[in-house]
Tab-separated table of C-alpha atoms in Angstrom:
chain	number	residue	atom	x	y	z
A	1	UNK	CA	62.049	-22.548	1.505
A	2	UNK	CA	58.443	-23.647	2.062
A	3	UNK	CA	56.560	-20.499	3.154
A	4	UNK	CA	53.061	-19.898	4.504
A	5	UNK	CA	51.203	-16.741	5.407
A	6	UNK	CA	49.050	-16.579	8.528
A	7	UNK	CA	46.465	-13.820	8.702
A	8	UNK	CA	45.927	-12.888	12.363
A	9	UNK	CA	42.390	-11.600	12.810
A	10	UNK	CA	40.665	-10.337	15.927
A	11	UNK	CA	37.635	-12.632	16.107
A	12	UNK	CA	34.033	-12.088	17.089
A	13	UNK	CA	31.468	-14.059	19.080
A	14	UNK	CA	28.884	-15.836	16.927
A	15	UNK	CA	25.424	-14.314	17.267
A	16	UNK	CA	23.841	-17.647	18.218
A	17	UNK	CA	26.167	-18.419	21.137
A	18	UNK	CA	24.073	-18.810	24.328
A	19	UNK	CA	23.643	-15.311	25.800
A	20	UNK	CA	24.002	-16.390	29.427
A	21	UNK	CA	27.296	-18.122	28.689
A	22	UNK	CA	28.461	-15.157	26.617
A	23	UNK	CA	27.840	-12.824	29.554
A	24	UNK	CA	29.603	-15.254	31.879
A	25	UNK	CA	32.599	-15.475	29.510
A	26	UNK	CA	32.853	-11.681	29.258
A	27	UNK	CA	32.641	-11.414	33.046
A	28	UNK	CA	35.570	-13.778	33.466
A	29	UNK	CA	37.449	-12.054	30.655
A	30	UNK	CA	37.019	-8.676	32.366
A	31	UNK	CA	38.262	-10.120	35.664
A	32	UNK	CA	41.251	-11.658	33.917
A	33	UNK	CA	42.102	-8.311	32.313
A	34	UNK	CA	41.668	-6.168	35.423
A	35	UNK	CA	42.407	-8.444	38.369
A	36	UNK	CA	43.881	-11.766	37.196
A	37	UNK	CA	44.844	-12.842	40.712
A	38	UNK	CA	41.228	-12.587	41.835
A	39	UNK	CA	40.239	-15.684	39.863
A	40	UNK	CA	40.253	-18.887	41.873
A	41	UNK	CA	40.995	-22.246	40.242
A	42	UNK	CA	37.319	-23.066	39.648
A	43	UNK	CA	36.813	-19.712	37.874
A	44	UNK	CA	39.905	-20.268	35.726
A	45	UNK	CA	38.667	-23.731	34.738
A	46	UNK	CA	35.197	-22.391	33.905
A	47	UNK	CA	36.693	-19.522	31.887
A	48	UNK	CA	38.853	-21.966	29.885
A	49	UNK	CA	35.808	-24.176	29.280
A	50	UNK	CA	33.704	-21.262	28.010
A	51	UNK	CA	36.579	-19.936	25.899
A	52	UNK	CA	37.061	-23.367	24.303
A	53	UNK	CA	33.316	-23.655	23.636
A	54	UNK	CA	33.226	-20.176	22.064
A	55	UNK	CA	36.315	-20.758	19.904
A	56	UNK	CA	35.007	-24.088	18.601
A	57	UNK	CA	31.408	-22.990	18.022
A	58	UNK	CA	30.288	-23.901	14.475
A	59	UNK	CA	30.602	-20.796	12.290
A	60	UNK	CA	28.547	-19.782	9.286
A	61	UNK	CA	28.239	-16.539	7.347
A	62	UNK	CA	24.902	-16.033	9.101
A	63	UNK	CA	25.995	-16.517	12.700
A	64	UNK	CA	29.454	-14.931	12.331
A	65	UNK	CA	29.852	-12.594	9.352
A	66	UNK	CA	33.272	-11.464	10.647
A	67	UNK	CA	34.587	-15.032	10.544
A	68	UNK	CA	33.281	-15.477	7.005
A	69	UNK	CA	34.837	-12.165	5.934
A	70	UNK	CA	38.151	-13.228	7.502
A	71	UNK	CA	38.186	-16.438	5.455
A	72	UNK	CA	37.309	-14.476	2.319
A	73	UNK	CA	40.129	-11.996	2.983
A	74	UNK	CA	42.546	-14.908	3.408
A	75	UNK	CA	41.482	-16.277	0.010
A	76	UNK	CA	42.052	-12.874	-1.592
A	77	UNK	CA	45.419	-12.513	0.146
A	78	UNK	CA	46.461	-15.956	-1.073
A	79	UNK	CA	45.499	-15.074	-4.655
A	80	UNK	CA	47.417	-11.784	-4.534
A	81	UNK	CA	50.484	-12.984	-2.606
A	82	UNK	CA	50.835	-16.423	-4.163
A	83	UNK	CA	51.418	-17.831	-0.668
A	84	UNK	CA	49.259	-20.441	0.982
A	85	UNK	CA	47.297	-18.438	3.534
A	86	UNK	CA	45.598	-19.512	6.742
A	87	UNK	CA	43.590	-17.540	9.274
A	88	UNK	CA	44.005	-17.446	13.034
A	89	UNK	CA	42.168	-15.432	15.649
A	90	UNK	CA	43.220	-13.519	18.749
A	91	UNK	CA	39.995	-14.327	20.549
A	92	UNK	CA	36.544	-15.891	20.217
A	93	UNK	CA	37.415	-18.169	17.256
A	94	UNK	CA	39.723	-21.054	16.477
A	95	UNK	CA	42.435	-21.566	15.573
A	96	UNK	CA	44.712	-19.475	17.762
A	97	UNK	CA	48.013	-18.174	16.411
A	98	UNK	CA	49.789	-20.912	18.369
A	99	UNK	CA	47.580	-23.610	16.816
A	100	UNK	CA	48.041	-22.196	13.303
A	101	UNK	CA	51.830	-21.999	13.647
A	102	UNK	CA	52.118	-25.484	15.131
A	103	UNK	CA	49.968	-26.868	12.316
A	104	UNK	CA	52.147	-25.172	9.709
A	105	UNK	CA	55.319	-26.534	11.330
A	106	UNK	CA	53.832	-30.051	11.374
A	107	UNK	CA	53.132	-29.673	7.634
A	108	UNK	CA	56.753	-28.828	6.938
A	109	UNK	CA	56.666	-25.062	6.469
A	110	UNK	CA	60.063	-23.580	7.333
A	111	UNK	CA	59.129	-19.902	7.000
A	112	UNK	CA	55.937	-18.499	8.482
A	113	UNK	CA	54.911	-14.904	7.879
A	114	UNK	CA	52.229	-13.459	10.148
A	115	UNK	CA	50.284	-10.342	9.202
A	116	UNK	CA	47.271	-8.635	10.712
A	117	UNK	CA	44.935	-6.032	9.211
A	118	UNK	CA	45.176	-4.145	12.530
A	119	UNK	CA	47.205	-1.326	11.052
A	120	UNK	CA	47.762	1.360	13.660
A	121	UNK	CA	50.021	1.308	16.677
A	122	UNK	CA	48.614	1.289	20.179
A	123	UNK	CA	46.411	-1.784	19.942
A	124	UNK	CA	46.966	-4.516	22.505
A	125	UNK	CA	46.681	-7.422	20.063
A	126	UNK	CA	48.870	-6.119	17.232
A	127	UNK	CA	51.498	-4.356	19.300
A	128	UNK	CA	51.848	-6.632	22.324
A	129	UNK	CA	50.044	-9.982	22.230
A	130	UNK	CA	50.970	-11.144	18.722
A	131	UNK	CA	54.688	-10.267	19.044
A	132	UNK	CA	54.835	-11.989	22.452
A	133	UNK	CA	53.233	-15.120	21.022
A	134	UNK	CA	55.610	-15.081	18.050
A	135	UNK	CA	58.614	-14.707	20.358
A	136	UNK	CA	57.416	-17.671	22.453
A	137	UNK	CA	56.809	-19.782	19.347
A	138	UNK	CA	60.183	-18.824	17.889
A	139	UNK	CA	61.909	-20.164	21.019
A	140	UNK	CA	59.834	-23.340	20.744
A	141	UNK	CA	60.725	-23.765	17.051
A	142	UNK	CA	64.207	-22.246	16.600
A	143	UNK	CA	64.707	-23.873	13.179
A	144	UNK	CA	61.602	-22.147	11.786
A	145	UNK	CA	61.773	-18.587	10.518
A	146	UNK	CA	58.853	-16.639	12.002
A	147	UNK	CA	58.267	-13.181	10.553
A	148	UNK	CA	55.784	-10.636	11.876
A	149	UNK	CA	54.975	-8.293	8.987
A	150	UNK	CA	54.039	-5.385	11.219
A	151	UNK	CA	53.910	-2.421	11.909
A	152	UNK	CA	52.534	-0.803	8.800
A	153	UNK	CA	54.089	2.397	7.528
A	154	UNK	CA	51.757	5.294	8.348
A	155	UNK	CA	52.255	6.839	4.906
A	156	UNK	CA	51.148	3.559	3.282
A	157	UNK	CA	48.060	3.422	5.525
A	158	UNK	CA	47.253	7.037	4.634
A	159	UNK	CA	47.606	6.264	0.891
A	160	UNK	CA	45.374	3.207	1.220
A	161	UNK	CA	42.693	5.131	3.141
A	162	UNK	CA	42.896	8.116	0.789
A	163	UNK	CA	42.374	5.832	-2.226
A	164	UNK	CA	39.375	4.285	-0.492
A	165	UNK	CA	37.829	7.687	0.198
A	166	UNK	CA	38.527	8.767	-3.399
A	167	UNK	CA	36.532	5.789	-4.693
A	168	UNK	CA	33.497	7.069	-2.815
A	169	UNK	CA	33.958	10.739	-3.764
A	170	UNK	CA	34.039	10.051	-7.506
């Protein structure tokens, strides 16, 4: 079965995105989070336009170190797992999880594993948004096996963090 791994990262605004538009985007984002029904059609269109511009902004290691680190992590994950690995982003960057999954399906992958480095419970993206998107995509592609490799076992997280601390205490 042709399998791919999708690394779901958070995303970060590039540091050279126009500041006025960044503030405008965050204003709309805050309204959408707190009072979604308060946004009229023109505001929704403008928000979508700014979101699209932000997600498709040209990224470099200089203007978005998080994006560059995400791509590097995906390369390391591919080398360790032996699975072709792609990156998607919850916000601020392209591609979205939906775009990454649809691209993988178009390329003939029948099994798609999604993992995020967001390890602890309680986060909106890892615990709610990603599973909801996967459920929606699974209904859209019932012949594809979509696997969300989350949540992480707390004891495994503790071991990982303890080993990291030990490296610095030696």
